[in-house]
Amino acid sequence: MRVVVSGGGGFLGSHLCEALVRRGDTVLCLDNFSSGRTANLAALLEEPGFACTPCDITEPFRVSGPVDAVVHLASPASPRDYLAHPLQTLAAGSSGTDTLLRLAVRRRARFVLASTSEVYGDPTVHPQHEEYWGHVSPVGPRSAYDEAKRFAEALTMAYRRSEGADTGIVRIFNTYGPRMRAHDGRVVSTFVRQALDGEPLTVFGDGDQTRSFTYVDDLVRGLVAMVDGDRPGPVNLGNPGERTVRELAELVLRITGSDSELRFLPLPVDDPVRRRPDITRAREQLGWQPRMALEEGLRHTVKWFTGQPGDARGAA
Ligand code: NAD
Ligand code: UDP
C-alpha cells in the first residue's frame, strides 16, 4: 500500500509511519512541523519506502502518484498547543480535513480520521461508548479543538454518504510514550520531566479527575487495523484502565525514584472530570485491545526521556 500520513512528523504520526514502513508499505508524510520534529523521522528518512513533504495541509499542496490510504493526524493536539493556536486548530479540522478527504476520494483511497475522546467533552455517560453524543461547550477555551474534531467527524461522514468515500473514524484517548515533547503540557510528559528534573509535579485541581492512558504501540496497532479494515466507526481506541491524575503522579514518582513533591494548582477551565472508553466496538470490529500495562508503559517512557540529551528535555 502507499499511505499518506498527515502529521507524520508528530508523536503518534512518526510511530505510525514506522509501523507501516516496517511491514512493507510506502509512506508519504505531510507535516508543517509546528509541533512535529524531524528528529522523530531520523531513522525513517534512511528508508527507501519513506518520504516526507513539508507542507501545511490547510494550504495548497500536491501529492503525485497512487494513494491507497490517507490517515489524517495533522492538528495541534496537546491542550497547551491548541489553546495557543485555536485558529490553526479549527483550520486543520475543517479545511485540512476537507482537502485530505478530497484527495482520498480522487484516488479512491481509504480515509482514516484521528478523532479524539474530546468529542465526549466532560461526559455525563460513563464509560464512554460511541453512541454517546457528548457534553461539549461550543464556546469554551477547549472548543476550538473539540468542535474542530466534531466537525471533522461530520465532514468525514458527509463525504461517505454523498461521495461514497471509504472512511473510518477513530476516537483516540490520552496516549503516551516515547517521543512526547517534554514541554507539550500533557500530563504524562509533564510529570515524567518534572520527576526526572527534581521539580514538583503540578497536579491540577485535587487530582481526583480521571483519564485512561494508552501506550503508543497499542494505539498504533489499532490505527493500522482501522486502515486495513472497511469499518466506518467511530471506534474508541483507548485503555479502559482508569486512573486519577493523583494516582498517575504517585506512580511516576515510584518509577523514577524521585522525591519530588506534588504541587496542587487550579484546575483549568472545562477540564473533563472523568474519561474511560468502552472498547466493545474496537474488540468486535477490529479485534483490538490494549496490551501494555500502565506501569510497564511508563517505564519505557521514563527510559526514553532519561536517554534524551538534557537540552531536548529542557527545551520548551
Ligand atoms: P503531535 O502534536 O505530536 O502531532 C501532530 C502533528 O501534526 C505534528 O507533527 C504537527 O507538526 C502536525 N501539524 C499540525 N498542524 C498541521 C498542519 N496544518 N499541516 C501539517 N501538519 C500539521 O500530536 P499527537 O499526539 O501525535 O496527535 C496526533 C493526532 O492524534 C492529532 O490529530 C490529535 O488530535 C490526535 N489525538 C491524539 C491524542 C493523544 O493522546 N496523543 C489523543 C486524541 C487524539
Ligand atoms: N494535568 C495535571 N497537571 C499537568 C498537566 C495536566 O494535573 O501538569 C491534568 C489535566 O488537568 C487533566 C489531565 O491531567 O485533568 C490530563 O491532561 P492532558 O493535558 O494530558 O490531556 P487531556 O486528557 O485533558 O486532553
GROMACS .gro file of C-alpha atoms and ligand atoms in nm:
model
  385
    1MET     CA    1   0.000   0.000   0.000
    2ARG     CA    2   0.101   0.362  -0.042
    3VAL     CA    3  -0.021   0.557   0.260
    4VAL     CA    4  -0.030   0.933   0.306
    5VAL     CA    5   0.007   1.026   0.675
    6SER     CA    6  -0.070   1.387   0.764
    7GLY     CA    7   0.101   1.486   1.089
    8GLY     CA    8   0.351   1.203   1.034
    9GLY     CA    9   0.630   1.404   1.198
   10GLY     CA   10   0.448   1.416   1.532
   11PHE     CA   11   0.434   1.184   1.831
   12LEU     CA   12   0.170   0.937   1.710
   13GLY     CA   13   0.234   1.000   1.340
   14SER     CA   14   0.601   0.907   1.349
   15HIS     CA   15   0.525   0.579   1.529
   16LEU     CA   16   0.252   0.505   1.274
   17CYS     CA   17   0.484   0.579   0.979
   18GLU     CA   18   0.741   0.342   1.129
   19ALA     CA   19   0.489   0.062   1.175
   20LEU     CA   20   0.369   0.098   0.815
   21VAL     CA   21   0.719   0.110   0.663
   22ARG     CA   22   0.826  -0.185   0.878
   23ARG     CA   23   0.554  -0.403   0.728
   24GLY     CA   24   0.642  -0.300   0.371
   25ASP     CA   25   0.409  -0.010   0.294
   26THR     CA   26   0.529   0.302   0.117
   27VAL     CA   27   0.461   0.614   0.323
   28LEU     CA   28   0.438   0.982   0.236
   29CYS     CA   29   0.438   1.205   0.543
   30LEU     CA   30   0.286   1.556   0.520
   31ASP     CA   31   0.378   1.785   0.807
   32ASN     CA   32   0.439   2.153   0.876
   33PHE     CA   33   0.648   2.065   1.185
   34SER     CA   34   0.459   2.309   1.403
   35SER     CA   35   0.462   2.052   1.685
   36GLY     CA   36   0.631   1.766   1.498
   37ARG     CA   37   1.006   1.718   1.485
   38THR     CA   38   1.237   1.598   1.209
   39ALA     CA   39   1.426   1.405   1.481
   40ASN     CA   40   1.118   1.180   1.507
   41LEU     CA   41   1.178   1.077   1.146
   42ALA     CA   42   1.558   1.038   1.163
   43ALA     CA   43   1.557   0.659   1.120
   44LEU     CA   44   1.277   0.666   0.861
   45LEU     CA   45   1.448   0.913   0.630
   46GLU     CA   46   1.706   0.641   0.552
   47GLU     CA   47   1.429   0.407   0.432
   48PRO     CA   48   1.353   0.386   0.058
   49GLY     CA   49   0.983   0.338   0.132
   50PHE     CA   50   0.952   0.666   0.320
   51ALA     CA   51   0.929   1.026   0.200
   52CYS     CA   52   0.828   1.349   0.370
   53THR     CA   53   0.681   1.660   0.209
   54PRO     CA   54   0.695   1.958   0.447
   55CYS     CA   55   0.366   2.143   0.393
   56ASP     CA   56   0.067   2.289   0.569
   57ILE     CA   57  -0.246   2.083   0.497
   58THR     CA   58  -0.463   2.394   0.525
   59GLU     CA   59  -0.282   2.545   0.225
   60PRO     CA   60  -0.248   2.406  -0.130
   61PHE     CA   61  -0.002   2.116  -0.172
   62ARG     CA   62   0.049   1.840  -0.427
   63VAL     CA   63   0.059   1.465  -0.387
   64SER     CA   64   0.152   1.277  -0.702
   65GLY     CA   65   0.127   0.905  -0.770
   66PRO     CA   66  -0.117   0.643  -0.645
   67VAL     CA   67  -0.258   0.656  -0.293
   68ASP     CA   68  -0.427   0.361  -0.118
   69ALA     CA   69  -0.493   0.520   0.219
   70VAL     CA   70  -0.487   0.862   0.384
   71VAL     CA   71  -0.450   0.885   0.762
   72HIS     CA   72  -0.527   1.232   0.893
   73LEU     CA   73  -0.343   1.312   1.217
   74ALA     CA   74  -0.231   1.669   1.146
   75SER     CA   75  -0.364   1.903   1.415
   76PRO     CA   76  -0.239   2.079   1.724
   77ALA     CA   77  -0.313   1.809   1.981
   78SER     CA   78  -0.198   1.893   2.332
   79PRO     CA   79  -0.414   2.137   2.531
   80ARG     CA   80  -0.116   2.375   2.550
   81ASP     CA   81  -0.083   2.373   2.168
   82TYR     CA   82  -0.449   2.408   2.078
   83LEU     CA   83  -0.518   2.672   2.341
   84ALA     CA   84  -0.227   2.875   2.197
   85HIS     CA   85  -0.336   2.817   1.834
   86PRO     CA   86  -0.716   2.796   1.822
   87LEU     CA   87  -0.749   2.925   1.464
   88GLN     CA   88  -0.489   2.682   1.325
   89THR     CA   89  -0.666   2.404   1.517
   90LEU     CA   90  -1.003   2.487   1.363
   91ALA     CA   91  -0.841   2.515   1.018
   92ALA     CA   92  -0.671   2.175   1.050
   93GLY     CA   93  -1.001   2.013   1.149
   94SER     CA   94  -1.208   2.187   0.881
   95SER     CA   95  -1.024   2.288   0.562
   96GLY     CA   96  -0.736   2.045   0.631
   97THR     CA   97  -0.979   1.755   0.669
   98ASP     CA   98  -1.169   1.864   0.358
   99THR     CA   99  -0.853   1.873   0.145
  100LEU     CA  100  -0.743   1.528   0.261
  101LEU     CA  101  -1.091   1.381   0.211
  102ARG     CA  102  -1.092   1.518  -0.146
  103LEU     CA  103  -0.751   1.361  -0.205
  104ALA     CA  104  -0.883   1.025  -0.079
  105VAL     CA  105  -1.195   1.043  -0.297
  106ARG     CA  106  -0.995   1.134  -0.612
  107ARG     CA  107  -0.755   0.841  -0.560
  108ARG     CA  108  -1.025   0.601  -0.435
  109ALA     CA  109  -0.822   0.563  -0.116
  110ARG     CA  110  -0.940   0.474   0.231
  111PHE     CA  111  -0.951   0.775   0.465
  112VAL     CA  112  -0.896   0.741   0.839
  113LEU     CA  113  -0.959   1.036   1.070
  114ALA     CA  114  -0.777   1.062   1.402
  115SER     CA  115  -1.056   1.199   1.619
  116THR     CA  116  -1.047   1.219   1.995
  117SER     CA  117  -1.219   1.136   2.322
  118GLU     CA  118  -1.261   1.517   2.346
  119VAL     CA  119  -1.573   1.480   2.128
  120TYR     CA  120  -1.733   1.349   2.451
  121GLY     CA  121  -1.632   1.668   2.633
  122ASP     CA  122  -1.696   1.648   3.007
  123PRO     CA  123  -1.904   1.330   2.976
  124THR     CA  124  -2.229   1.262   3.157
  125VAL     CA  125  -2.219   0.896   3.047
  126HIS     CA  126  -1.951   0.667   3.190
  127PRO     CA  127  -1.770   0.480   3.046
  128GLN     CA  128  -1.800   0.650   2.708
  129HIS     CA  129  -1.940   0.436   2.424
  130GLU     CA  130  -1.952   0.556   2.064
  131GLU     CA  131  -2.329   0.613   2.066
  132TYR     CA  132  -2.291   0.886   2.329
  133TRP     CA  133  -2.315   1.232   2.167
  134GLY     CA  134  -2.102   1.411   2.422
  135HIS     CA  135  -2.122   1.712   2.652
  136VAL     CA  136  -1.911   1.982   2.489
  137SER     CA  137  -1.901   2.358   2.533
  138PRO     CA  138  -1.918   2.516   2.185
  139VAL     CA  139  -1.767   2.842   2.315
  140GLY     CA  140  -1.525   2.748   2.597
  141PRO     CA  141  -1.145   2.756   2.562
  142ARG     CA  142  -1.126   2.387   2.461
  143SER     CA  143  -1.398   2.433   2.198
  144ALA     CA  144  -1.155   2.510   1.913
  145TYR     CA  145  -1.015   2.158   1.944
  146ASP     CA  146  -1.331   1.972   2.046
  147GLU     CA  147  -1.552   2.132   1.782
  148ALA     CA  148  -1.282   2.104   1.512
  149LYS     CA  149  -1.276   1.730   1.570
  150ARG     CA  150  -1.656   1.707   1.584
  151PHE     CA  151  -1.677   1.900   1.257
  152ALA     CA  152  -1.407   1.674   1.107
  153GLU     CA  153  -1.616   1.370   1.202
  154ALA     CA  154  -1.929   1.524   1.046
  155LEU     CA  155  -1.736   1.611   0.728
  156THR     CA  156  -1.597   1.258   0.707
  157MET     CA  157  -1.947   1.112   0.734
  158ALA     CA  158  -2.082   1.361   0.477
  159TYR     CA  159  -1.816   1.253   0.223
  160ARG     CA  160  -1.901   0.892   0.297
  161ARG     CA  161  -2.274   0.949   0.243
  162SER     CA  162  -2.262   1.187  -0.053
  163GLU     CA  163  -1.940   1.085  -0.235
  164GLY     CA  164  -1.919   0.716  -0.146
  165ALA     CA  165  -1.585   0.776   0.027
  166ASP     CA  166  -1.433   0.479   0.211
  167THR     CA  167  -1.387   0.631   0.553
  168GLY     CA  168  -1.308   0.533   0.912
  169ILE     CA  169  -1.309   0.739   1.231
  170VAL     CA  170  -1.112   0.651   1.543
  171ARG     CA  171  -1.158   0.834   1.873
  172ILE     CA  172  -0.823   0.832   2.047
  173PHE     CA  173  -0.798   0.852   2.427
  174ASN     CA  174  -0.498   1.001   2.612
  175THR     CA  175  -0.192   0.826   2.464
  176TYR     CA  176   0.165   0.839   2.595
  177GLY     CA  177   0.509   0.703   2.518
  178PRO     CA  178   0.849   0.784   2.369
  179ARG     CA  179   0.869   1.100   2.153
  180MET     CA  180   0.621   1.303   2.355
  181ARG     CA  181   0.762   1.653   2.384
  182ALA     CA  182   0.888   1.731   2.732
  183HIS     CA  183   0.711   2.068   2.732
  184ASP     CA  184   0.388   1.982   2.549
  185GLY     CA  185   0.198   2.032   2.876
  186ARG     CA  186   0.034   1.690   2.865
  187VAL     CA  187   0.015   1.513   3.196
  188VAL     CA  188   0.241   1.213   3.134
  189SER     CA  189   0.525   1.404   2.967
  190THR     CA  190   0.500   1.683   3.226
  191PHE     CA  191   0.506   1.452   3.530
  192VAL     CA  192   0.793   1.243   3.389
  193ARG     CA  193   1.001   1.551   3.309
  194GLN     CA  194   0.929   1.711   3.645
  195ALA     CA  195   1.012   1.391   3.835
  196LEU     CA  196   1.340   1.341   3.645
  197ASP     CA  197   1.440   1.705   3.695
  198GLY     CA  198   1.352   1.701   4.066
  199GLU     CA  199   1.079   1.962   4.023
  200PRO     CA  200   0.738   1.950   4.196
  201LEU     CA  201   0.473   1.761   3.999
  202THR     CA  202   0.199   2.009   3.905
  203VAL     CA  203  -0.133   1.839   3.985
  204PHE     CA  204  -0.428   2.043   3.860
  205GLY     CA  205  -0.730   2.060   4.089
  206ASP     CA  206  -0.736   1.798   4.365
  207GLY     CA  207  -0.604   1.534   4.121
  208ASP     CA  208  -0.923   1.326   4.151
  209GLN     CA  209  -1.010   1.371   3.783
  210THR     CA  210  -0.955   1.052   3.584
  211ARG     CA  211  -0.802   0.961   3.250
  212SER     CA  212  -0.739   0.634   3.069
  213PHE     CA  213  -0.384   0.612   2.938
  214THR     CA  214  -0.292   0.414   2.627
  215TYR     CA  215   0.064   0.320   2.532
  216VAL     CA  216   0.161   0.440   2.186
  217ASP     CA  217   0.236   0.093   2.042
  218ASP     CA  218  -0.112  -0.026   2.136
  219LEU     CA  219  -0.267   0.280   1.978
  220VAL     CA  220  -0.072   0.235   1.656
  221ARG     CA  221  -0.192  -0.128   1.628
  222GLY     CA  222  -0.548  -0.002   1.649
  223LEU     CA  223  -0.488   0.268   1.389
  224VAL     CA  224  -0.336   0.017   1.147
  225ALA     CA  225  -0.632  -0.218   1.198
  226MET     CA  226  -0.865   0.070   1.108
  227VAL     CA  227  -0.661   0.148   0.794
  228ASP     CA  228  -0.669  -0.217   0.686
  229GLY     CA  229  -1.040  -0.265   0.757
  230ASP     CA  230  -1.350  -0.119   0.597
  231ARG     CA  231  -1.548  -0.013   0.905
  232PRO     CA  232  -1.674   0.346   0.924
  233GLY     CA  233  -1.651   0.378   1.301
  234PRO     CA  234  -1.639   0.580   1.505
  235VAL     CA  235  -1.436   0.338   1.714
  236ASN     CA  236  -1.287   0.423   2.054
  237LEU     CA  237  -0.917   0.344   2.086
  238GLY     CA  238  -0.817   0.369   2.450
  239ASN     CA  239  -0.719   0.173   2.754
  240PRO     CA  240  -1.017   0.108   2.984
  241GLY     CA  241  -0.785   0.119   3.287
  242GLU     CA  242  -0.899   0.442   3.452
  243ARG     CA  243  -0.664   0.630   3.689
  244THR     CA  244  -0.686   0.951   3.882
  245VAL     CA  245  -0.426   1.215   3.798
  246ARG     CA  246  -0.300   1.193   4.155
  247GLU     CA  247  -0.250   0.813   4.116
  248LEU     CA  248  -0.055   0.881   3.798
  249ALA     CA  249   0.166   1.130   3.981
  250GLU     CA  250   0.239   0.880   4.255
  251LEU     CA  251   0.316   0.606   4.002
  252VAL     CA  252   0.559   0.832   3.815
  253LEU     CA  253   0.733   0.919   4.144
  254ARG     CA  254   0.767   0.548   4.227
  255ILE     CA  255   0.901   0.451   3.884
  256THR     CA  256   1.151   0.734   3.864
  257GLY     CA  257   1.253   0.705   4.230
  258SER     CA  258   1.206   1.081   4.253
  259ASP     CA  259   1.137   1.255   4.583
  260SER     CA  260   0.962   1.549   4.413
  261GLU     CA  261   0.657   1.675   4.594
  262LEU     CA  262   0.308   1.725   4.449
  263ARG     CA  263   0.213   2.089   4.391
  264PHE     CA  264  -0.163   2.145   4.360
  265LEU     CA  265  -0.264   2.416   4.110
  266PRO     CA  266  -0.606   2.536   3.992
  267LEU     CA  267  -0.798   2.308   3.757
  268PRO     CA  268  -0.810   2.452   3.402
  269VAL     CA  269  -1.148   2.571   3.274
  270ASP     CA  270  -1.369   2.289   3.136
  271ASP     CA  271  -1.117   2.019   3.231
  272PRO     CA  272  -1.316   1.693   3.200
  273VAL     CA  273  -1.379   1.514   3.531
  274ARG     CA  274  -1.384   1.156   3.403
  275ARG     CA  275  -1.269   0.962   3.100
  276ARG     CA  276  -1.286   0.591   3.026
  277PRO     CA  277  -1.351   0.429   2.691
  278ASP     CA  278  -1.595   0.147   2.632
  279ILE     CA  279  -1.392  -0.059   2.383
  280THR     CA  280  -1.652  -0.324   2.299
  281ARG     CA  281  -1.669  -0.197   1.941
  282ALA     CA  282  -1.289  -0.198   1.895
  283ARG     CA  283  -1.278  -0.556   2.025
  284GLU     CA  284  -1.561  -0.674   1.799
  285GLN     CA  285  -1.485  -0.481   1.481
  286LEU     CA  286  -1.106  -0.452   1.487
  287GLY     CA  287  -1.010  -0.742   1.713
  288TRP     CA  288  -0.821  -0.476   1.909
  289GLN     CA  289  -0.750  -0.425   2.274
  290PRO     CA  290  -0.456  -0.270   2.456
  291ARG     CA  291  -0.182  -0.500   2.584
  292MET     CA  292   0.055  -0.269   2.771
  293ALA     CA  293   0.004  -0.219   3.145
  294LEU     CA  294   0.039   0.143   3.257
  295GLU     CA  295   0.334   0.074   3.485
  296GLU     CA  296   0.532  -0.101   3.212
  297GLY     CA  297   0.445   0.163   2.953
  298LEU     CA  298   0.556   0.435   3.193
  299ARG     CA  299   0.886   0.254   3.248
  300HIS     CA  300   0.950   0.257   2.870
  301THR     CA  301   0.858   0.624   2.860
  302VAL     CA  302   1.081   0.718   3.153
  303LYS     CA  303   1.369   0.524   2.996
  304TRP     CA  304   1.325   0.714   2.672
  305PHE     CA  305   1.310   1.054   2.845
  306THR     CA  306   1.617   0.963   3.051
  307GLY     CA  307   1.808   0.887   2.729
  308GLN     CA  308   1.729   1.226   2.576
  309PRO     CA  309   2.005   1.483   2.581
  310GLY     CA  310   1.950   1.742   2.854
  311ASP     CA  311   1.865   2.014   2.603
  312ALA     CA  312   1.589   1.801   2.444
  313ARG     CA  313   1.431   1.757   2.786
  314GLY     CA  314   1.482   2.114   2.890
  315ALA     CA  315   1.391   2.290   2.567
  316ALA     CA  316   1.046   2.448   2.566
  317NAD     P1  317   0.155   1.597   1.773
  317NAD     O1  318   0.140   1.741   1.801
  317NAD     O2  319   0.280   1.529   1.814
  317NAD     O3  320   0.130   1.567   1.620
  317NAD     C1  321   0.054   1.648   1.534
  317NAD     C2  322   0.134   1.667   1.407
  317NAD     O4  323   0.057   1.743   1.313
  317NAD     C3  324   0.265   1.745   1.430
  317NAD     O5  325   0.370   1.678   1.365
  317NAD     C4  326   0.238   1.882   1.367
  317NAD     O6  327   0.355   1.944   1.321
  317NAD     C5  328   0.141   1.843   1.256
  317NAD     N1  329   0.053   1.952   1.211
  317NAD     C6  330  -0.027   2.030   1.287
  317NAD     N2  331  -0.096   2.116   1.209
  317NAD     C7  332  -0.058   2.091   1.081
  317NAD     C8  333  -0.092   2.148   0.956
  317NAD     N3  334  -0.181   2.247   0.945
  317NAD     N4  335  -0.032   2.099   0.844
  317NAD     C9  336   0.058   1.999   0.851
  317NAD     N5  337   0.095   1.941   0.968
  317NAD    C10  338   0.037   1.987   1.082
  317NAD     O7  339   0.029   1.524   1.842
  317NAD     P2  340  -0.011   1.372   1.851
  317NAD     O8  341  -0.033   1.340   1.993
  317NAD     O9  342   0.080   1.288   1.772
  317NAD    O10  343  -0.156   1.374   1.782
  317NAD    C11  344  -0.178   1.328   1.651
  317NAD    C12  345  -0.327   1.326   1.623
  317NAD    O11  346  -0.394   1.236   1.713
  317NAD    C13  347  -0.394   1.462   1.637
  317NAD    O12  348  -0.489   1.478   1.534
  317NAD    C14  349  -0.463   1.452   1.771
  317NAD    O13  350  -0.576   1.534   1.775
  317NAD    C15  351  -0.499   1.305   1.777
  317NAD     N6  352  -0.512   1.260   1.916
  317NAD    C16  353  -0.401   1.241   1.994
  317NAD    C17  354  -0.418   1.203   2.126
  317NAD    C18  355  -0.301   1.177   2.216
  317NAD    O14  356  -0.321   1.147   2.334
  317NAD     N7  357  -0.177   1.184   2.171
  317NAD    C19  358  -0.547   1.185   2.179
  317NAD    C20  359  -0.656   1.209   2.097
  317NAD    C21  360  -0.638   1.246   1.965
  318UDP     N1  361  -0.284   1.772   3.429
  318UDP     C1  362  -0.226   1.796   3.554
  318UDP     N2  363  -0.102   1.853   3.556
  318UDP     C2  364  -0.032   1.886   3.444
  318UDP     C3  365  -0.092   1.858   3.317
  318UDP     C4  366  -0.219   1.802   3.316
  318UDP     O1  367  -0.284   1.769   3.659
  318UDP     O2  368   0.081   1.937   3.454
  318UDP     C5  369  -0.419   1.713   3.426
  318UDP     C6  370  -0.519   1.787   3.340
  318UDP     O3  371  -0.580   1.891   3.416
  318UDP     C7  372  -0.615   1.676   3.302
  318UDP     C8  373  -0.528   1.551   3.294
  318UDP     O4  374  -0.409   1.584   3.367
  318UDP     O5  375  -0.712   1.659   3.401
  318UDP     C9  376  -0.490   1.511   3.153
  318UDP     O6  377  -0.435   1.624   3.088
  318UDP     P1  378  -0.371   1.617   2.943
  318UDP     O7  379  -0.328   1.757   2.910
  318UDP     O8  380  -0.269   1.510   2.936
  318UDP     O9  381  -0.486   1.572   2.845
  318UDP     P2  382  -0.645   1.582   2.834
  318UDP    O10  383  -0.690   1.441   2.857
  318UDP    O11  384  -0.701   1.676   2.934
  318UDP    O12  385  -0.664   1.628   2.693
   0.00000   0.00000   0.00000
